[in-house]
XYZ file of C-alpha atoms in Angstrom:
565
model
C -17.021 -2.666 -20.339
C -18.713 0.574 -19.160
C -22.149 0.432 -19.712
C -23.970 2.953 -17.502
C -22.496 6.806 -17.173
C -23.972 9.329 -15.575
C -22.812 13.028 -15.254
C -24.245 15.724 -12.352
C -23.318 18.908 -11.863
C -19.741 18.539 -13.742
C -18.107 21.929 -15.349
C -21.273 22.775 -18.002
C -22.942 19.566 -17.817
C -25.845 20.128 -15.854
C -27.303 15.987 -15.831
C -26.512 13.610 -18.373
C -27.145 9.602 -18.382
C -25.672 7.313 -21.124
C -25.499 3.831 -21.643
C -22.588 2.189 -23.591
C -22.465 -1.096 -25.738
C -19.885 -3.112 -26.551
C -17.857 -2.151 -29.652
C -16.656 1.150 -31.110
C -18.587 4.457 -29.614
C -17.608 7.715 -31.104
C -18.584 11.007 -29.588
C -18.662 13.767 -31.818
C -20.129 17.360 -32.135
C -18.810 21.114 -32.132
C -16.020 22.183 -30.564
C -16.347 23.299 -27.304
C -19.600 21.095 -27.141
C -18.168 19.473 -24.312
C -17.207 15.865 -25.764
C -13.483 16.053 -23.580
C -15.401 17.180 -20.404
C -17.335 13.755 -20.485
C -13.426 11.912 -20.576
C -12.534 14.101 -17.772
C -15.383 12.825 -15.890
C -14.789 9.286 -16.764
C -10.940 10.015 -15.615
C -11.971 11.471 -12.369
C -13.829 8.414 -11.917
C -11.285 6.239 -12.042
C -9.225 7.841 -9.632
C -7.739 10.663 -11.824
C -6.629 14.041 -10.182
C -9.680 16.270 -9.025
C -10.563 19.382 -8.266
C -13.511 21.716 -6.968
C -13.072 24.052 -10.707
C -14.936 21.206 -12.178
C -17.943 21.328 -9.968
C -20.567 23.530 -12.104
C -21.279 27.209 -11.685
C -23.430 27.571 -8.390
C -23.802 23.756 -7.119
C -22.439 21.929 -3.754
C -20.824 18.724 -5.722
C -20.223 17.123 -8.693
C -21.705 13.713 -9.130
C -19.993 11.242 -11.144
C -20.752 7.572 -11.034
C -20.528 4.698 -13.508
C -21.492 0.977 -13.970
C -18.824 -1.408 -15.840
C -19.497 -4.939 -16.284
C -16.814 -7.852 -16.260
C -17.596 -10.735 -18.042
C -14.099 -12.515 -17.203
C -14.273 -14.456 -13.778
C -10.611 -14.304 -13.477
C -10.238 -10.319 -14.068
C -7.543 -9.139 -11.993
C -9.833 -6.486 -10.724
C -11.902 -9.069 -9.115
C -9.194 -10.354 -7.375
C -7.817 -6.260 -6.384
C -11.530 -5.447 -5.028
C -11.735 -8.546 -2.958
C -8.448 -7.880 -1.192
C -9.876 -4.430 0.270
C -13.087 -6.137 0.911
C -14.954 -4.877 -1.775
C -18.040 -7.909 -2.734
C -19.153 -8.120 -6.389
C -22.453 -9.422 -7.625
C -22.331 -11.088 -11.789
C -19.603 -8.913 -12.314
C -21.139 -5.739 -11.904
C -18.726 -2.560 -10.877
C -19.874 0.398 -9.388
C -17.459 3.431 -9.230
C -19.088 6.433 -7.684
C -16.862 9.896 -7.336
C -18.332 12.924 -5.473
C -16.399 16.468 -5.303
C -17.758 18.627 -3.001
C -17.505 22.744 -3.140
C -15.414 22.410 0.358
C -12.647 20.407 -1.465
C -13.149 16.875 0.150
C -14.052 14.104 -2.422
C -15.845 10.817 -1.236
C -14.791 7.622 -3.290
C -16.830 4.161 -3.412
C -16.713 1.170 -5.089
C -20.008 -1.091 -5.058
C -21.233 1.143 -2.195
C -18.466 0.971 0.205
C -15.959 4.138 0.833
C -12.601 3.545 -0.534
C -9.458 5.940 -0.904
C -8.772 7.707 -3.563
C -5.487 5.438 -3.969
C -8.033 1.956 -3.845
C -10.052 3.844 -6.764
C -7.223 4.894 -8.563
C -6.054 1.000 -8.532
C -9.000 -0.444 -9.313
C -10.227 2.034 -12.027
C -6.765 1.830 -13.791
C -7.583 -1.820 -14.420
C -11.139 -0.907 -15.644
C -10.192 1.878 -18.008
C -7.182 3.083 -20.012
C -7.368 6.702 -21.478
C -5.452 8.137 -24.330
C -5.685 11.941 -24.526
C -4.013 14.289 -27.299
C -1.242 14.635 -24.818
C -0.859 11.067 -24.062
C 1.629 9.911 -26.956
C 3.958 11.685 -24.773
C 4.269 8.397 -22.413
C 5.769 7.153 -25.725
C 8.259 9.892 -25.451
C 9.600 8.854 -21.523
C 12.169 6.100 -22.093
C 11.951 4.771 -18.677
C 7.964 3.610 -19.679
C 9.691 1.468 -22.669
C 10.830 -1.712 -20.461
C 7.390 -1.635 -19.001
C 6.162 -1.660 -22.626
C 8.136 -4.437 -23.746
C 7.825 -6.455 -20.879
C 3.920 -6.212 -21.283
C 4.695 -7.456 -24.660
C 6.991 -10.487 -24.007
C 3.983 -11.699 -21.647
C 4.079 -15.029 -19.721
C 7.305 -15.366 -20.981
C 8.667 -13.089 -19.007
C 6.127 -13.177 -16.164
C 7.763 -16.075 -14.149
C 11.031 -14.807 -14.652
C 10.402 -11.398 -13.444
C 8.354 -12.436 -10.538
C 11.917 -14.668 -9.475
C 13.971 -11.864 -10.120
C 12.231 -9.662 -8.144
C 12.198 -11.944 -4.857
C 15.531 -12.048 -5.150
C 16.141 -8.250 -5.922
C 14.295 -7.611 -2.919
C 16.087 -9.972 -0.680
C 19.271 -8.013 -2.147
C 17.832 -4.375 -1.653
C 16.780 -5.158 1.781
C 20.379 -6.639 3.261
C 22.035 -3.826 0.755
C 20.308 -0.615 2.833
C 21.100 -3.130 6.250
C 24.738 -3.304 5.802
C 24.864 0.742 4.591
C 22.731 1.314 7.759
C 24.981 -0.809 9.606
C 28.676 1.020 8.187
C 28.007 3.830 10.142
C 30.581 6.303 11.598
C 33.368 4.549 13.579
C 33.070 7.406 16.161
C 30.022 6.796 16.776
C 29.694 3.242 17.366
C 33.007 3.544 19.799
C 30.446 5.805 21.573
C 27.768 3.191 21.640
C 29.909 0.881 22.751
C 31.423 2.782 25.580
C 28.245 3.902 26.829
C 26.401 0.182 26.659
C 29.694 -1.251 28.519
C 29.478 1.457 31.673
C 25.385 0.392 31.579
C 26.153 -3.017 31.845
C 28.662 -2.650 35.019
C 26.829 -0.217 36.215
C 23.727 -2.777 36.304
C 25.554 -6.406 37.221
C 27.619 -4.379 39.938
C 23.720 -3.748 41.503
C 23.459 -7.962 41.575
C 19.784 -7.027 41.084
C 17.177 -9.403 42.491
C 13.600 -9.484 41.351
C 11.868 -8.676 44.183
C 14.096 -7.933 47.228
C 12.566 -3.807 47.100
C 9.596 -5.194 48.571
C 11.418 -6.883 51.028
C 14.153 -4.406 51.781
C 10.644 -1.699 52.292
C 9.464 -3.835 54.483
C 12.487 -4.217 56.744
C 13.182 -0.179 56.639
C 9.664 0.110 58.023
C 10.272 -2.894 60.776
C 13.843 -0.644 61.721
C 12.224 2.416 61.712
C 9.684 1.915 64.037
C 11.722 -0.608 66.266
C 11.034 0.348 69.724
C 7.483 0.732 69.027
C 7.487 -2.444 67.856
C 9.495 -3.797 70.829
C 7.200 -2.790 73.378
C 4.077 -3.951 72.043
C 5.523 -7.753 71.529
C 6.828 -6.996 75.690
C 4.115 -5.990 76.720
C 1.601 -8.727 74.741
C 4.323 -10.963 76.072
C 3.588 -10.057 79.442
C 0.138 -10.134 79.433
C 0.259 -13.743 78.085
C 2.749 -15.578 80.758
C 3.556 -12.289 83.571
C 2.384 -13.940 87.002
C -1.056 -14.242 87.302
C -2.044 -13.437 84.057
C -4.173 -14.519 80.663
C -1.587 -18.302 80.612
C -2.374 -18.951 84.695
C -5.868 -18.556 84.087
C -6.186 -20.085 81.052
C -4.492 -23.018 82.649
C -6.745 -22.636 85.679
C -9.761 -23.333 83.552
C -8.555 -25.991 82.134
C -8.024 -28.111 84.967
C -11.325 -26.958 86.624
C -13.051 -28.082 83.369
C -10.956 -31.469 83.021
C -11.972 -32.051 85.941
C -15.452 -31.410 85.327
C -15.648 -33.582 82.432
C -14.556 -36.760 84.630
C -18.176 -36.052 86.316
C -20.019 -35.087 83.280
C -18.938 -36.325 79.870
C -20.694 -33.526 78.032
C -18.320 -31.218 79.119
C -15.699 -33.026 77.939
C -15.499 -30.842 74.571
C -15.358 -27.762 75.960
C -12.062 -29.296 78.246
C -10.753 -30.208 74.960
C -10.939 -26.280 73.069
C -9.955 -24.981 76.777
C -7.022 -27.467 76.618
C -5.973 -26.684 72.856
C -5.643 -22.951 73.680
C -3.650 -23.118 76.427
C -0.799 -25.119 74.627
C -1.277 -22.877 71.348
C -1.240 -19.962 73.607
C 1.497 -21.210 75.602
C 3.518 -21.760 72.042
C 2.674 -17.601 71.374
C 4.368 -16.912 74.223
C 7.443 -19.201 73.473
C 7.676 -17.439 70.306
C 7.557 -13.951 71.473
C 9.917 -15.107 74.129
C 12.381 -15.817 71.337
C 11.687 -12.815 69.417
C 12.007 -10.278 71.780
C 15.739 -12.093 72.849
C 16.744 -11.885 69.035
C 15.663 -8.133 68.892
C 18.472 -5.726 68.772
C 18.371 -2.580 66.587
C 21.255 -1.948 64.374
C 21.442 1.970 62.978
C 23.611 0.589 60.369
C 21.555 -2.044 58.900
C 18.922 1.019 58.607
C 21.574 2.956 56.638
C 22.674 0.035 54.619
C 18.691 -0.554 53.568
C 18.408 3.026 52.425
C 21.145 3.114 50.673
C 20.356 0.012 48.778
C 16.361 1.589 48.143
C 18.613 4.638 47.173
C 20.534 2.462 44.568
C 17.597 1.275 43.068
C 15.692 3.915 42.768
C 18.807 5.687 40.622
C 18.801 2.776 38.377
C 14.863 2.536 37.702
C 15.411 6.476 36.987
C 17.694 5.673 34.086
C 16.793 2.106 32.922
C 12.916 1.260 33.800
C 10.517 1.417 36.150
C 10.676 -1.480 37.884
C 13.565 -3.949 38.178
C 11.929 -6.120 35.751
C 12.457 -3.496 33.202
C 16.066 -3.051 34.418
C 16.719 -6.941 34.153
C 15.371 -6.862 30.354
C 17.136 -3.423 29.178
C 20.017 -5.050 30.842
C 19.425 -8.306 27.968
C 18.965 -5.403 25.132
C 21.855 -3.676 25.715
C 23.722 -6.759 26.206
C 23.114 -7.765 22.542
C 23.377 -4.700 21.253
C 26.988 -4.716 23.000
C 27.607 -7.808 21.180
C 26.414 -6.815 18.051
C 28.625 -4.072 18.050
C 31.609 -5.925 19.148
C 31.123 -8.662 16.498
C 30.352 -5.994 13.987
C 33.467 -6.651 11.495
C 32.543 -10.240 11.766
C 28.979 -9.572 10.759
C 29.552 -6.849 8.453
C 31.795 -9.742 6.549
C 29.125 -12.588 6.731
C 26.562 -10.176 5.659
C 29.057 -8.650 2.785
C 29.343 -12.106 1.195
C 25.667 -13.155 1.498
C 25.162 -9.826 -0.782
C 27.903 -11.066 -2.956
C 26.241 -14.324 -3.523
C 22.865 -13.129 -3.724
C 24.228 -10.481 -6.742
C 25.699 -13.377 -8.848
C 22.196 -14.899 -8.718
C 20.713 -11.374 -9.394
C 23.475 -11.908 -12.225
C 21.789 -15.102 -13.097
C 18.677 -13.857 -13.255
C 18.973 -10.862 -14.962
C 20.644 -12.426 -17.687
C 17.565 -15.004 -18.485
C 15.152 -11.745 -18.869
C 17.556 -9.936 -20.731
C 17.206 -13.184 -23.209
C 13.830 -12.497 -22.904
C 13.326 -9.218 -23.630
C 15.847 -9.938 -26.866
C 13.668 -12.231 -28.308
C 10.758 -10.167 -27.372
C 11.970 -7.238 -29.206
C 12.378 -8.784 -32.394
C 8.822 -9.899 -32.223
C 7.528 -6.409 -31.126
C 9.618 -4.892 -33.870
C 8.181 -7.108 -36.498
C 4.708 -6.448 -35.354
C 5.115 -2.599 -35.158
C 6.601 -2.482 -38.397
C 3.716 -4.462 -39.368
C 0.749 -1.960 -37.750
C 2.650 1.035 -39.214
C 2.563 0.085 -42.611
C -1.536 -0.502 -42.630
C -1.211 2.913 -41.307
C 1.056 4.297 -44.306
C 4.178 4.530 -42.391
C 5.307 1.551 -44.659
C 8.807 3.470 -44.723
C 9.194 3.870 -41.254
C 12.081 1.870 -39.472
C 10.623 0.683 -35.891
C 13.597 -0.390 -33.408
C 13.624 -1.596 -29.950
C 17.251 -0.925 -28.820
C 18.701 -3.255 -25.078
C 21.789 -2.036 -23.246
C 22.968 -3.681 -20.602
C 24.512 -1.526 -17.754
C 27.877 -3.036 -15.857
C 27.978 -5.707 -14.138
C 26.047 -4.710 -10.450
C 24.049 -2.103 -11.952
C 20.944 -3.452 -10.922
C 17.503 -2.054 -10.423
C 14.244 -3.266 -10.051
C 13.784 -4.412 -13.608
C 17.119 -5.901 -13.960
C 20.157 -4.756 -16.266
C 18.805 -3.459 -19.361
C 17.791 -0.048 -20.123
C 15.000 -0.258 -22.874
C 14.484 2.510 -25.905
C 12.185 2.885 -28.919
C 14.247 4.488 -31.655
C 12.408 4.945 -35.217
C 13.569 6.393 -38.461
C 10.433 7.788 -40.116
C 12.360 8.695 -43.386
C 14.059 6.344 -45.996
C 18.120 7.161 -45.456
C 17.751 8.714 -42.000
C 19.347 7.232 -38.867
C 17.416 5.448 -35.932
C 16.671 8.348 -33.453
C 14.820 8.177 -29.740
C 11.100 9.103 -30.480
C 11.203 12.317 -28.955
C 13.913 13.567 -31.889
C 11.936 11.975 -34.308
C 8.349 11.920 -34.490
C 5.486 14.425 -35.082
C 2.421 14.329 -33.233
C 0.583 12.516 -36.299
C 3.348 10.057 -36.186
C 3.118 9.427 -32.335
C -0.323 8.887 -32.938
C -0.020 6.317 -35.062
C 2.771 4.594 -33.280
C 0.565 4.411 -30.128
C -2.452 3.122 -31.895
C 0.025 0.465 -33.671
C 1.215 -0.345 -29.995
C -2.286 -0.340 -28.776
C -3.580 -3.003 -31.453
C -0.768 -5.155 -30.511
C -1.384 -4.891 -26.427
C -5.125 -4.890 -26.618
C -6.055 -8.217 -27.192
C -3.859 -9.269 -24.158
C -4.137 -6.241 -21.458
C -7.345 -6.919 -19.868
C -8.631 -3.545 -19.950
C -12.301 -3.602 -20.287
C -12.619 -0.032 -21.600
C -10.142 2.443 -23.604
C -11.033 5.561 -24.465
C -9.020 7.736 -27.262
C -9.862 11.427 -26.901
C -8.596 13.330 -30.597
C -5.625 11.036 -30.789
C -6.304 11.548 -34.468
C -5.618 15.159 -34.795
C -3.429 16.126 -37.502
C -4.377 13.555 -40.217
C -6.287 13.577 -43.108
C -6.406 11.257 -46.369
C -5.825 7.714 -46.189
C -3.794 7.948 -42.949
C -7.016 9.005 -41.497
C -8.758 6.549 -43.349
C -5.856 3.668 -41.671
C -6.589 4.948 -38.375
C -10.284 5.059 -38.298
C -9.558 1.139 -39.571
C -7.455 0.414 -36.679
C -9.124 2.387 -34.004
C -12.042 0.092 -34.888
C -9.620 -2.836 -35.185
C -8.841 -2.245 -31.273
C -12.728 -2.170 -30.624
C -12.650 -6.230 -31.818
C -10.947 -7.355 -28.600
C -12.466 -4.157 -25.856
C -15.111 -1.833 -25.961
C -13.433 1.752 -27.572
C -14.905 4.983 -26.876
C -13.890 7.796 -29.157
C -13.935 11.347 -29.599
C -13.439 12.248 -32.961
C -13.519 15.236 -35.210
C -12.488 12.800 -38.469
C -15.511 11.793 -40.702
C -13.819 8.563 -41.455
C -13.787 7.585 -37.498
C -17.377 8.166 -36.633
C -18.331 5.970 -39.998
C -16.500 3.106 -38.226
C -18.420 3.363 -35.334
C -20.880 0.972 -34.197
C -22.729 3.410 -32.033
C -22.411 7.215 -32.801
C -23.465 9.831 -29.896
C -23.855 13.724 -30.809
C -22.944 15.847 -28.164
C -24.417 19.600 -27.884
C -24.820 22.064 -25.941
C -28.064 23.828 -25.212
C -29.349 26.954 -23.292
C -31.720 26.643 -21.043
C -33.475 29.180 -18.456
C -30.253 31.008 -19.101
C -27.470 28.492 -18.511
C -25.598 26.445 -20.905
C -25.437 22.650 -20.542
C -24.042 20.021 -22.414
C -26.402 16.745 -23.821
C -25.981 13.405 -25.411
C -27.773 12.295 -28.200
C -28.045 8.480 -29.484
C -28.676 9.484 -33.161
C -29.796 6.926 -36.160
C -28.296 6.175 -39.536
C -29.847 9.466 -41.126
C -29.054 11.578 -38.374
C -25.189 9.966 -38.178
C -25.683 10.967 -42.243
C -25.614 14.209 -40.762
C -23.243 14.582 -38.556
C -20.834 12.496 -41.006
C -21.748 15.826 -43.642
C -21.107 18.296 -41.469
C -17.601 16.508 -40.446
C -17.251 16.080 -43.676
C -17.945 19.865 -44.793
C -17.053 21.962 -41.995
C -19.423 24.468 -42.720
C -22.633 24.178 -45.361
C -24.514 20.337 -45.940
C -24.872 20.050 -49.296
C -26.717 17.302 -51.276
C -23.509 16.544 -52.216
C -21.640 15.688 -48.962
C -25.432 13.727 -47.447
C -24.468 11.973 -50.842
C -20.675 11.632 -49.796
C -21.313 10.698 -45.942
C -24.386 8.279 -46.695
C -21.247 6.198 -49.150
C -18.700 6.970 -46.070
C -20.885 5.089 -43.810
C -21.159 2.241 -46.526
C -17.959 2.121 -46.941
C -17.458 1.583 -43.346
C -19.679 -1.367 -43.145
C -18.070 -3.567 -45.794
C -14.408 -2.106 -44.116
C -15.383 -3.429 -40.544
C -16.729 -7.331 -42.605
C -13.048 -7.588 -43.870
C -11.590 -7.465 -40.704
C -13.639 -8.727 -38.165
């Protein structure tokens, strides 16, 4: 339930703090005291639409923040504010709303900054509001399935969760194969253009790796006589006559010879030794090389052109010819993709055919559902309206199924309340039908029958019961406080019969101070709700007479609320 509120610098409220019990509140006072600005700031809390209009005259920001307490471990809220990482301590929630004069608003939830979107989720779960313009939602036929389908319950639950897999699956492969039945022209096109790409490509007989080597033997023909001389002439130097082999050699025998005298030198014989042979070797090489050598100017032109080649095709497929190698894979698929397209488009045309007869299947067992479930709502509708002296009142719930394929994402049935509010006249949609005292009353009926099962932990009615008088206003202040059994009701109410229900009654007024109007809230007692109840009661003068009336209202109310709670 919401138990703290408090209220800075929002439209005429300058500060206000209140703390709400369990039960049935009613707010009441003048009009234009500011009781609806207090729901606006509770629906701007949870997420509703803001603006900087309601920051008061001559402030920075509105501050709006409120405490709600969940005594149900498994509340789906819970469960919603640990998905975005939101932690919760004994099931305290902490919605906090700020809407600054430059237009941005900050959101947060236990202390940590959410989206708008993540507080419009989670308060929607914490609060459900019913303004004098909400009975309209009981005008738009497309909310009726969601209406019934709340009602059927778990009944339906399981059902509808399978069903929608499976739509899903359907939707999904539906908008491939529409995606996929593009214009012929165009995929001739596709195909055209991936077939020259692939020639183009496997006519290259690309190997990873030869640019490297085809670089490195341009550079090794482009500098070829350079290269030439310098292996001659190191060639030279190593075995020409009398050069760095004869002397090497030279030195070696000296020092072998050496060594037979004086064994210590025999080491230095032995590296001596070693580099003449590996020296010798060089020169045997170089010998070779420099017979092999023999520049060919076409061998230069065919490595440039090949560079050439491959340079083109990194331009238009990648930039190496790794990247050529894999768009040449893509492509390659794609190609046969679009080749086998008929063939696929077929498969994938008759998985969609199967997977709409078990759509078929499936919509069928919650359209049985939602038959039995609106015999059941219509008995219990029926039921609320006549405690709320629309005993003549006809209440229907009216299925049609569309044709066969027509599916959506609730299955085949369109869903409308129809209701004949006068004995002899036909069923009609709601909209033809009903007055706004009648829509009232259908929406608290509704509202009686969802609220012991809809998990909200707060609802708040702002002057749903404008319009009504008598006993009807007698029958809703009885079921308004009926609703308050299963959550905690807040209640703005300008009937008498209302705020004698209630089991905590706040006055709101406005006062003037230092020049500026504010509004306040005011927990008043049993003599002071005497009060209040007389001037509801009155409209104008308090009279011994209506204390006298409102003191037996309130008494009234008491043994009223024993009967049916």
């Amino acid at each position: 339930m919401l138990s703290e509120l408090s209220i800075q610098n929002f439209a005429i409220i300058e500060k206000l703090e209140v703390t709400f019990q369990d039960g049935l509140t009613v707010l009441t006072g003048e009009t234009g005291a500011g009781k609806s600005i207090i729901i606006d700031a509770v629906q701007l809390l949870a997420g509703g639409r803001g603006s900087q209009e309601f920051i008061r005259h001559g402030a920075k920001k509105a501050e709006l923040e409120g405490m709600f307490t969940i005594d149900d471990p498994d509340h789906p809220v819970l469960a919603k504010m640990n998905d975005i990482g939101i932690e919760t301590e004994d099931g305290v929630v902490i919605l906090r709303r700020d809407l600054n004069a430059n237009g941005k608003t900050v959101c947060r939830v236990n202390g940590k900054l959410v989206t708008i979107a993540n507080l419009r989720e989670i308060g929607s779960q914490l609060i459900d509001i019913h303004g004098q313009h909400e009975n309209q939602e009981l005008m738009l036929e497309k909310r009726h399935i969601h209406l019934l389908d709340h009602f059927a319950g778990e009944r339906l639950v399981r059902t509808y969760e399978d069903y929608t897999e499976l739509y899903e699956r359907y939707r999904k492969l539906k908008r491939k194969l529409e995606m996929a039945d593009e214009n012929e022209q165009q995929v001739a096109q596709r195909i055209d253009l991936y077939s020259f790409q692939l020639k183009e490509i496997d006519a290259a007989s690309l190997v990873i790796g030869e640019e490297e080597e085809l670089e490195e033997e341009k550079r090794k023909l482009q500098n070829f006589n350079r290269l030439f001389e310098r292996l001659n002439t190191a060639y030279e130097s190593i075995s020409g006559d009398t050069h760095a082999l004869d002397w090497l050699g030279s030195a070696m025998s000296d020092l072998e010879d050496a060594a037979s005298v004086d064994k210590n030198l025999q080491s230095h014989a032995e590296v001596i030794a070693t580099s003449f042979y590996s020296l010798q070797d060089t020169a045997h090489e170089l010998k070779n090389i420099l017979d092999d050598m023999e520049f060919d100017p076409n061998r230069l032109e065919a490595v440039e052109d090949r560079l050439a080649l491959l340079t083109s095709l990194k331009r238009k497929y990648g930039k190496t010819i790794e990247d050529i190698v894999l768009y040449r894979e893509q492509i390659a698929e794609e190609l046969d993709n679009l080749v086998s397209r008929d063939e696929r488009m077929a498969e994938g045309q008759e998985k969609l055919r199967q997977l709409a007869q078990d759509l078929e299947v499936e919509a069928e067992e919650l359209s049985i559902i939602r038959q039995d479930s609106a015999g059941l709502l219509e008995q219990a509708v029926m039921e609320q309206l006549k405690q709320l002296h629309m005993e003549k009142a006809v209440f229907q719930v009216e299925i049609n199924r569309r044709p066969v394929g027509h599916f959506d994402r609730h299955g085949i049935d369109d869903v409308q309340f129809l209701i004949s509010t006068n004995v002899g006249e036909p069923l009609k949609p709601l909209a033809k039908v009903a007055s706004g005292g009648e829509l009232s009353r259908l929406m608290l009926a509704l509202k009686t029958i969802f609220s012991k099962h809809q998990g909200i932990t707060s609802i708040i009615f702002d002057e749903v019961d404008t319009g009504v008088s008598g006993r009807v206003a007698q029958a809703i202040a009885e079921k308004i406080a009926t609703i308050a059994i299963h959550s905690q009701v807040l209640c703005i109410s300008h009937l008498p019969q209302v705020a004698a229900m209630a089991d905590h009654h706040y006055l709101i007024k406005k006062e003037v101070k230092d020049e500026r109007t504010s509004t306040a809230i005011h927990d008043i007692d049993r003599s002071q709700r005497i009060e209040e109840v007389s001037r509801m009661l009155s409209g104008t003068e308090i009279t011994p007479l209506t204390l006298q009336h409102a003191d037996e209202l309130l008494k009234m109310a008491v043994e009223r609320k024993k009967s049916f709670r």
